[in-house]
Amino acid sequence: MNPPPRILATPAAEALIARLVATHGPLMFHQSGGCCDGSAPMCFVRGEFRVGGRDVLLGHVAGDTPVWIGAAQFEYWRHTQITLDVVPGRGAGMSLEAPEGLRFIVRSRVFSDAEAEALAAAGEPLHGDAADHDGKRLEPL
């Protein structure tokens, strides 16, 4: 079994991402563990948020938009598949969707035993010290 994606996005989230990309250029997300607006996913222009060396790359949504999560938060959620979604409301103050009247949220489900085994066999996801701001693996020197 191939490992399942750790991150997905709903069609509504992908549509909002596309609108924001058209306005701001390439984006990135960071899922924190309690900073600012609690654990809201924060949307930034790619490269304007500095990913920490221990941050974990969950994957990419809406084509090539990387989604990062803080290391401590990842330890809580590593057994779940996270889906980025959108609901009406005011976005987080620093997140790009704030003026849109919408906010990004996350939904999750627990991986099945078979999915968890496939993820374990695939190895640990990339961390910030091994990837560039696009979420691509850095080449060794």
N, CA, C and O atoms as a DFTB+ gen file, in Angstrom:
564 C
 N C O
     1  1       0.847      -1.190       0.000
     2  2       0.000       0.000       0.000
     3  2       0.886       1.245       0.000
     4  3       1.842       1.346       0.769
     5  1       0.547       2.183      -0.876
     6  2       1.231       3.474      -0.873
     7  2       0.771       4.269       0.337
     8  3      -0.384       4.159       0.748
     9  1       1.667       5.071       0.913
    10  2       1.232       5.877       2.066
    11  2       0.206       6.911       1.630
    12  3       0.326       7.490       0.550
    13  1      -0.797       7.147       2.456
    14  2      -1.791       8.173       2.130
    15  2      -1.181       9.559       2.339
    16  3      -0.211       9.706       3.082
    17  1      -1.748      10.570       1.686
    18  2      -1.265      11.924       1.947
    19  2      -1.594      12.329       3.386
    20  3      -2.650      11.984       3.917
    21  1      -0.682      13.058       3.995
    22  2      -0.925      13.572       5.347
    23  2      -1.804      14.813       5.314
    24  3      -2.429      15.155       6.317
    25  1      -1.859      15.499       4.157
    26  2      -2.628      16.736       4.028
    27  2      -3.444      16.700       2.741
    28  3      -2.960      16.286       1.687
    29  1      -4.686      17.141       2.854
    30  2      -5.603      17.284       1.713
    31  2      -6.214      18.677       1.801
    32  3      -6.057      19.369       2.807
    33  1      -6.909      19.083       0.750
    34  2      -7.655      20.348       0.769
    35  2      -8.994      20.117       0.094
    36  3      -9.091      19.393      -0.896
    37  1     -10.014      20.737       0.638
    38  2     -11.339      20.663       0.040
    39  2     -11.365      21.526      -1.226
    40  3     -10.505      22.390      -1.401
    41  1     -12.344      21.300      -2.109
    42  2     -12.473      22.180      -3.274
    43  2     -12.624      23.656      -2.880
    44  3     -12.085      24.528      -3.562
    45  1     -13.336      23.944      -1.808
    46  2     -13.497      25.332      -1.365
    47  2     -12.151      25.928      -0.953
    48  3     -11.860      27.080      -1.276
    49  1     -11.331      25.156      -0.246
    50  2     -10.004      25.639       0.149
    51  2      -9.134      25.851      -1.082
    52  3      -8.423      26.852      -1.175
    53  1      -9.183      24.919      -2.023
    54  2      -8.383      25.066      -3.242
    55  2      -8.804      26.305      -4.033
    56  3      -7.955      26.994      -4.599
    57  1     -10.108      26.594      -4.076
    58  2     -10.581      27.784      -4.788
    59  2     -10.072      29.061      -4.133
    60  3      -9.653      29.991      -4.823
    61  1     -10.106      29.108      -2.802
    62  2      -9.599      30.294      -2.104
    63  2      -8.090      30.405      -2.286
    64  3      -7.574      31.507      -2.471
    65  1      -7.389      29.307      -2.237
    66  2      -5.937      29.341      -2.476
    67  2      -5.657      29.898      -3.861
    68  3      -4.764      30.732      -4.019
    69  1      -6.406      29.452      -4.876
    70  2      -6.202      29.946      -6.235
    71  2      -6.424      31.463      -6.309
    72  3      -5.662      32.168      -6.970
    73  1      -7.460      31.963      -5.638
    74  2      -7.702      33.417      -5.611
    75  2      -6.546      34.155      -4.944
    76  3      -6.090      35.190      -5.430
    77  1      -6.084      33.611      -3.835
    78  2      -4.987      34.267      -3.115
    79  2      -3.684      34.208      -3.912
    80  3      -2.909      35.165      -3.893
    81  1      -3.431      33.096      -4.615
    82  2      -2.233      32.990      -5.463
    83  2      -2.299      34.026      -6.583
    84  3      -1.288      34.644      -6.916
    85  1      -3.483      34.218      -7.164
    86  2      -3.634      35.204      -8.238
    87  2      -3.306      36.611      -7.756
    88  3      -2.812      37.435      -8.524
    89  1      -3.580      36.885      -6.489
    90  2      -3.316      38.208      -5.923
    91  2      -1.894      38.347      -5.384
    92  3      -1.244      39.370      -5.595
    93  1      -1.413      37.317      -4.687
    94  2      -0.165      37.431      -3.928
    95  2       1.006      36.629      -4.477
    96  3       2.144      36.856      -4.065
    97  1       0.764      35.707      -5.386
    98  2       1.821      34.819      -5.860
    99  2       1.835      33.537      -5.040
   100  3       0.894      33.270      -4.292
   101  1       2.896      32.736      -5.174
   102  2       2.955      31.440      -4.484
   103  2       2.790      31.579      -2.970
   104  3       3.293      32.519      -2.353
   105  1       2.075      30.621      -2.395
   106  2       1.744      30.636      -0.972
   107  2       2.368      29.461      -0.237
   108  3       2.931      28.547      -0.839
   109  1       2.250      29.517       1.073
   110  2       2.606      28.410       1.959
   111  2       1.684      28.479       3.166
   112  3       1.116      29.528       3.466
   113  1       1.540      27.343       3.863
   114  2       0.771      27.297       5.107
   115  2       1.682      26.814       6.222
   116  3       2.618      26.045       6.005
   117  1       1.378      27.292       7.424
   118  2       2.020      26.765       8.624
   119  2       0.938      26.538       9.663
   120  3       0.162      27.437       9.990
   121  1       0.904      25.327      10.169
   122  2      -0.037      24.942      11.220
   123  2       0.723      24.976      12.535
   124  3       1.582      24.134      12.797
   125  1       0.395      25.954      13.349
   126  2       1.122      26.085      14.618
   127  2       0.442      25.290      15.708
   128  3      -0.585      24.647      15.487
   129  1       1.012      25.343      16.853
   130  2       0.452      24.632      17.992
   131  2      -0.114      25.554      19.035
   132  3      -0.153      25.178      20.206
   133  1      -0.556      26.742      18.679
   134  2      -1.185      27.595      19.666
   135  2      -0.792      29.044      19.593
   136  3      -1.268      29.841      20.401
   137  1       0.046      29.421      18.671
   138  2       0.447      30.819      18.510
   139  2      -0.700      31.612      17.904
   140  3      -1.504      31.066      17.149
   141  1      -0.775      32.858      18.222
   142  2      -1.727      33.806      17.613
   143  2      -3.170      33.341      17.748
   144  3      -3.774      33.523      18.805
   145  1      -3.728      32.752      16.716
   146  2      -5.128      32.345      16.717
   147  2      -5.286      30.884      17.105
   148  3      -6.005      30.143      16.435
   149  1      -4.641      30.468      18.156
   150  2      -4.753      29.073      18.577
   151  2      -4.013      28.178      17.629
   152  3      -2.826      28.383      17.373
   153  1      -4.690      27.195      17.107
   154  2      -4.024      26.278      16.180
   155  2      -4.589      26.429      14.771
   156  3      -4.723      25.444      14.045
   157  1      -4.917      27.650      14.388
   158  2      -5.434      27.920      13.047
   159  2      -4.318      27.779      12.026
   160  3      -3.183      28.174      12.295
   161  1      -4.622      27.217      10.847
   162  2      -3.612      27.198       9.791
   163  2      -3.400      28.625       9.287
   164  3      -4.360      29.346       9.017
   165  1      -2.166      29.014       9.166
   166  2      -1.831      30.369       8.746
   167  2      -1.311      30.331       7.318
   168  3      -0.441      29.527       6.984
   169  1      -1.855      31.210       6.476
   170  2      -1.484      31.287       5.067
   171  2      -0.579      32.501       4.864
   172  3      -0.910      33.612       5.279
   173  1       0.571      32.274       4.218
   174  2       1.553      33.330       3.990
   175  2       2.005      33.314       2.534
   176  3       1.884      32.296       1.852
   177  1       2.526      34.443       2.062
   178  2       3.254      34.441       0.801
   179  2       4.461      33.536       1.026
   180  3       5.143      33.634       2.046
   181  1       4.714      32.661       0.066
   182  2       5.799      31.693       0.238
   183  2       7.124      32.410       0.473
   184  3       7.501      33.316      -0.271
   185  1       7.812      31.988       1.512
   186  2       9.092      32.569       1.866
   187  2       9.001      33.701       2.876
   188  3      10.025      34.108       3.425
   189  1       7.797      34.226       3.139
   190  2       7.667      35.302       4.128
   191  2       7.560      34.778       5.555
   192  3       7.675      35.548       6.508
   193  1       7.342      33.490       5.708
   194  2       7.368      32.857       7.027
   195  2       8.576      31.942       7.032
   196  3       8.739      31.107       6.143
   197  1       9.403      32.100       8.016
   198  2      10.611      31.277       8.085
   199  2      10.290      29.957       8.770
   200  3       9.931      29.923       9.947
   201  1      10.422      28.882       8.022
   202  2      10.181      27.540       8.543
   203  2      11.349      27.159       9.442
   204  3      12.511      27.339       9.076
   205  1      11.032      26.632      10.622
   206  2      12.068      26.192      11.541
   207  2      12.664      24.851      11.134
   208  3      12.040      24.079      10.406
   209  1      13.844      24.588      11.596
   210  2      14.534      23.344      11.263
   211  2      13.795      22.091      11.691
   212  3      13.963      21.034      11.083
   213  1      12.976      22.197      12.731
   214  2      12.230      21.040      13.225
   215  2      10.802      20.974      12.681
   216  3      10.118      19.968      12.874
   217  1      10.337      22.044      11.996
   218  2       9.002      22.006      11.408
   219  2       8.916      20.848      10.427
   220  3       9.913      20.460       9.818
   221  1       7.721      20.303      10.280
   222  2       7.498      19.109       9.464
   223  2       6.664      19.473       8.244
   224  3       5.652      20.164       8.360
   225  1       7.089      19.006       7.075
   226  2       6.331      19.214       5.850
   227  2       5.262      18.132       5.755
   228  3       5.575      16.953       5.589
   229  1       3.990      18.541       5.861
   230  2       2.896      17.576       5.725
   231  2       2.695      17.166       4.281
   232  3       2.284      16.039       4.004
   233  1       2.978      18.065       3.364
   234  2       2.788      17.816       1.942
   235  2       2.401      19.105       1.246
   236  3       2.635      20.200       1.758
   237  1       1.806      18.958       0.070
   238  2       1.399      20.107      -0.744
   239  2      -0.086      19.999      -1.059
   240  3      -0.615      18.900      -1.224
   241  1      -0.749      21.133      -1.141
   242  2      -2.154      21.202      -1.540
   243  2      -2.272      22.144      -2.735
   244  3      -1.356      22.914      -3.026
   245  1      -3.398      22.072      -3.413
   246  2      -3.681      22.979      -4.527
   247  2      -2.494      23.060      -5.484
   248  3      -2.084      24.147      -5.892
   249  1      -1.959      21.916      -5.829
   250  2      -0.816      21.876      -6.728
   251  2       0.486      21.860      -5.964
   252  3       0.967      20.800      -5.565
   253  1       1.065      23.044      -5.756
   254  2       2.401      23.091      -5.169
   255  2       2.500      23.926      -3.899
   256  3       3.589      24.388      -3.558
   257  1       1.405      24.129      -3.196
   258  2       1.429      24.951      -1.984
   259  2       1.832      24.092      -0.789
   260  3       1.062      23.231      -0.364
   261  1       3.037      24.313      -0.236
   262  2       3.488      23.484       0.887
   263  2       2.734      23.809       2.173
   264  3       2.370      24.955       2.435
   265  1       2.513      22.761       2.963
   266  2       1.853      22.890       4.261
   267  2       2.802      22.330       5.316
   268  3       3.143      21.148       5.304
   269  1       3.215      23.198       6.217
   270  2       4.136      22.854       7.297
   271  2       3.382      22.807       8.617
   272  3       2.324      23.418       8.764
   273  1       3.937      22.080       9.569
   274  2       3.366      22.018      10.909
   275  2       4.517      22.037      11.911
   276  3       5.580      21.466      11.668
   277  1       4.287      22.698      13.032
   278  2       5.294      22.716      14.085
   279  2       5.563      21.299      14.593
   280  3       4.656      20.467      14.630
   281  1       6.799      21.028      14.981
   282  2       7.197      19.681      15.398
   283  2       6.368      19.155      16.560
   284  3       5.948      17.998      16.540
   285  1       6.127      19.982      17.571
   286  2       5.347      19.521      18.726
   287  2       3.910      19.201      18.317
   288  3       3.341      18.204      18.760
   289  1       3.323      20.058      17.464
   290  2       1.964      19.815      16.993
   291  2       1.904      18.546      16.149
   292  3       0.937      17.788      16.232
   293  1       2.943      18.312      15.330
   294  2       2.974      17.102      14.509
   295  2       2.933      15.846      15.382
   296  3       2.280      14.864      15.029
   297  1       3.620      15.878      16.502
   298  2       3.620      14.701      17.382
   299  2       2.209      14.380      17.871
   300  3       1.873      13.208      18.041
   301  1       1.389      15.384      18.097
   302  2      -0.009      15.153      18.496
   303  2      -0.850      14.624      17.343
   304  3      -1.743      13.800      17.542
   305  1      -0.559      15.104      16.128
   306  2      -1.421      14.827      14.985
   307  2      -0.842      13.826      13.991
   308  3      -1.458      13.591      12.952
   309  1       0.295      13.239      14.262
   310  2       0.945      12.369      13.282
   311  2       0.083      11.177      12.894
   312  3       0.281      10.605      11.822
   313  1      -0.855      10.794      13.725
   314  2      -1.727       9.649      13.450
   315  2      -2.998      10.049      12.695
   316  3      -3.901       9.230      12.525
   317  1      -3.071      11.314      12.240
   318  2      -4.277      11.785      11.557
   319  2      -3.960      12.363      10.181
   320  3      -2.884      12.910       9.938
   321  1      -4.932      12.221       9.300
   322  2      -4.883      12.906       8.016
   323  2      -5.601      14.238       8.212
   324  3      -6.714      14.279       8.737
   325  1      -4.967      15.309       7.792
   326  2      -5.501      16.655       7.991
   327  2      -6.052      17.165       6.660
   328  3      -5.418      17.027       5.614
   329  1      -7.226      17.748       6.723
   330  2      -7.837      18.349       5.540
   331  2      -8.012      19.837       5.789
   332  3      -8.656      20.249       6.754
   333  1      -7.433      20.628       4.912
   334  2      -7.572      22.082       4.964
   335  2      -8.923      22.437       4.356
   336  3      -9.245      21.992       3.254
   337  1      -9.715      23.234       5.066
   338  2     -11.038      23.620       4.612
   339  2     -11.219      25.116       4.841
   340  3     -10.343      25.776       5.400
   341  1     -12.355      25.641       4.410
   342  2     -12.682      27.061       4.532
   343  2     -14.089      27.183       5.099
   344  3     -14.991      26.438       4.716
   345  1     -14.266      28.124       6.008
   346  2     -15.596      28.434       6.538
   347  2     -15.758      29.954       6.552
   348  3     -14.767      30.684       6.555
   349  1     -17.009      30.433       6.563
   350  2     -17.213      31.881       6.687
   351  2     -16.678      32.375       8.032
   352  3     -16.732      31.659       9.031
   353  1     -16.178      33.563       8.045
   354  2     -15.670      34.157       9.273
   355  2     -14.408      34.930       9.007
   356  3     -13.876      34.927       7.897
   357  1     -13.942      35.583      10.027
   358  2     -12.720      36.378       9.891
   359  2     -11.512      35.489      10.076
   360  3     -11.391      34.783      11.078
   361  1     -10.617      35.528       9.101
   362  2      -9.386      34.768       9.186
   363  2      -8.463      35.318      10.250
   364  3      -8.692      36.399      10.792
   365  1      -7.427      34.572      10.542
   366  2      -6.439      34.992      11.525
   367  2      -5.781      36.292      11.077
   368  3      -5.603      36.526       9.882
   369  1      -5.420      37.136      12.042
   370  2      -4.894      38.453      11.746
   371  2      -3.714      38.488      10.800
   372  3      -3.621      39.413       9.993
   373  1      -2.811      37.530      10.859
   374  2      -1.631      37.528       9.996
   375  2      -1.809      36.652       8.762
   376  3      -0.937      36.633       7.893
   377  1      -2.900      35.941       8.668
   378  2      -3.116      35.017       7.564
   379  2      -3.740      35.757       6.384
   380  3      -4.593      36.623       6.580
   381  1      -3.321      35.425       5.160
   382  2      -3.723      36.181       3.976
   383  2      -5.217      36.182       3.694
   384  3      -5.706      37.084       3.013
   385  1      -5.954      35.203       4.194
   386  2      -7.395      35.180       3.906
   387  2      -8.186      36.119       4.798
   388  3      -9.392      36.267       4.598
   389  1      -7.562      36.754       5.766
   390  2      -8.257      37.597       6.742
   391  2      -9.243      38.587       6.112
   392  3     -10.362      38.701       6.612
   393  1      -8.890      39.304       5.046
   394  2      -9.841      40.269       4.488
   395  2     -10.929      39.654       3.590
   396  3     -11.802      40.373       3.104
   397  1     -10.884      38.358       3.372
   398  2     -11.796      37.710       2.423
   399  2     -13.158      37.343       3.012
   400  3     -14.064      36.951       2.276
   401  1     -13.312      37.467       4.335
   402  2     -14.565      37.046       4.953
   403  2     -14.655      35.535       5.121
   404  3     -15.725      34.988       5.391
   405  1     -13.528      34.877       4.958
   406  2     -13.416      33.425       5.119
   407  2     -12.220      33.129       5.995
   408  3     -11.340      33.970       6.179
   409  1     -12.198      31.915       6.538
   410  2     -11.023      31.508       7.320
   411  2     -10.707      30.063       7.021
   412  3     -11.600      29.235       6.842
   413  1      -9.405      29.772       6.970
   414  2      -8.973      28.397       6.815
   415  2      -9.103      27.695       8.158
   416  3      -8.811      28.271       9.206
   417  1      -9.540      26.457       8.111
   418  2      -9.590      25.597       9.292
   419  2      -9.040      24.236       8.899
   420  3      -8.828      23.954       7.720
   421  1      -8.814      23.404       9.893
   422  2      -8.411      22.024       9.597
   423  2      -9.439      21.065      10.174
   424  3     -10.041      21.300      11.222
   425  1      -9.607      19.990       9.450
   426  2     -10.419      18.869       9.903
   427  2      -9.482      17.670       9.879
   428  3      -8.495      17.670       9.143
   429  1      -9.777      16.659      10.668
   430  2      -8.863      15.517      10.674
   431  2      -9.621      14.214      10.857
   432  3     -10.754      14.181      11.338
   433  1      -8.959      13.153      10.458
   434  2      -9.460      11.808      10.698
   435  2      -8.262      10.928      11.041
   436  3      -7.150      11.177      10.574
   437  1      -8.484       9.926      11.835
   438  2      -7.416       9.014      12.250
   439  2      -7.108       8.061      11.089
   440  3      -8.015       7.526      10.451
   441  1      -5.818       7.863      10.831
   442  2      -5.413       6.893       9.812
   443  2      -5.816       5.489      10.241
   444  3      -5.817       5.173      11.431
   445  1      -6.156       4.653       9.273
   446  2      -6.409       3.238       9.563
   447  2      -5.092       2.576       9.931
   448  3      -4.025       3.152       9.714
   449  1      -5.156       1.381      10.481
   450  2      -3.931       0.656      10.827
   451  2      -3.060       0.431       9.589
   452  3      -1.840       0.583       9.653
   453  1      -3.680       0.073       8.472
   454  2      -2.924      -0.167       7.238
   455  2      -2.269       1.130       6.746
   456  3      -1.121       1.114       6.301
   457  1      -2.986       2.240       6.824
   458  2      -2.412       3.519       6.422
   459  2      -1.251       3.906       7.332
   460  3      -0.222       4.383       6.855
   461  1      -1.410       3.705       8.631
   462  2      -0.341       4.026       9.586
   463  2       0.897       3.175       9.303
   464  3       2.021       3.672       9.378
   465  1       0.699       1.915       8.982
   466  2       1.833       1.042       8.641
   467  2       2.526       1.532       7.374
   468  3       3.756       1.543       7.309
   469  1       1.753       1.938       6.363
   470  2       2.338       2.443       5.121
   471  2       3.125       3.725       5.371
   472  3       4.194       3.914       4.790
   473  1       2.618       4.599       6.217
   474  2       3.345       5.828       6.555
   475  2       4.635       5.518       7.303
   476  3       5.673       6.124       7.039
   477  1       4.567       4.573       8.235
   478  2       5.767       4.188       8.986
   479  2       6.825       3.604       8.045
   480  3       8.013       3.897       8.181
   481  1       6.388       2.780       7.096
   482  2       7.323       2.173       6.145
   483  2       7.949       3.218       5.228
   484  3       9.085       3.053       4.783
   485  1       7.215       4.290       4.943
   486  2       7.728       5.347       4.062
   487  2       8.770       6.223       4.756
   488  3       9.513       6.940       4.086
   489  1       8.834       6.176       6.078
   490  2       9.801       6.978       6.817
   491  2       9.243       8.330       7.222
   492  3       8.125       8.705       6.869
   493  1      10.054       9.036       7.965
   494  2       9.649      10.346       8.487
   495  2       9.502      11.365       7.356
   496  3      10.246      11.318       6.376
   497  1       8.547      12.281       7.489
   498  2       8.429      13.353       6.485
   499  2       9.603      14.319       6.587
   500  3      10.344      14.313       7.569
   501  1       9.760      15.145       5.561
   502  2      10.830      16.142       5.557
   503  2      10.662      17.132       6.701
   504  3       9.546      17.480       7.087
   505  1      11.783      17.572       7.228
   506  2      11.804      18.633       8.234
   507  2      12.406      19.883       7.605
   508  3      13.053      19.815       6.560
   509  1      12.187      21.012       8.245
   510  2      12.629      22.295       7.718
   511  2      14.112      22.396       7.447
   512  3      14.526      23.159       6.573
   513  1      14.930      21.641       8.179
   514  2      16.372      21.712       7.944
   515  2      16.810      20.895       6.734
   516  3      17.988      20.918       6.376
   517  1      15.875      20.161       6.088
   518  2      16.207      19.337       4.923
   519  2      15.426      19.751       3.681
   520  3      15.472      19.055       2.666
   521  1      14.704      20.880       3.745
   522  2      13.873      21.299       2.625
   523  2      13.991      22.804       2.406
   524  3      14.308      23.558       3.325
   525  1      13.728      23.225       1.165
   526  2      13.722      24.657       0.871
   527  2      12.334      25.234       1.151
   528  3      11.441      24.511       1.592
   529  1      12.149      26.530       0.896
   530  2      10.863      27.158       1.231
   531  2       9.725      26.675       0.331
   532  3       8.557      26.932       0.623
   533  1      10.054      25.976      -0.763
   534  2       9.029      25.382      -1.622
   535  2       8.622      23.990      -1.134
   536  3       7.707      23.378      -1.686
   537  1       9.308      23.491      -0.090
   538  2       9.021      22.161       0.410
   539  2       9.695      21.064      -0.395
   540  3       9.252      19.916      -0.383
   541  1      10.764      21.416      -1.092
   542  2      11.523      20.437      -1.878
   543  2      12.775      20.062      -1.094
   544  3      13.397      20.896      -0.436
   545  1      13.126      18.780      -1.187
   546  2      14.314      18.278      -0.474
   547  2      15.573      19.017      -0.951
   548  3      15.813      19.167      -2.150
   549  1      16.360      19.467       0.016
   550  2      17.638      20.102      -0.307
   551  2      18.626      19.040      -0.743
   552  3      18.653      17.935      -0.201
   553  1      19.426      19.385      -1.716
   554  2      20.480      18.476      -2.172
   555  2      21.643      18.522      -1.189
   556  3      22.023      19.598      -0.729
   557  1      22.212      17.355      -0.863
   558  2      23.364      17.376       0.052
   559  2      24.548      18.107      -0.588
   560  3      24.719      18.095      -1.807
   561  1      25.353      18.740       0.255
   562  2      26.528      19.480      -0.246
   563  2      27.602      18.551      -0.732
   564  3      28.653      19.005      -1.184
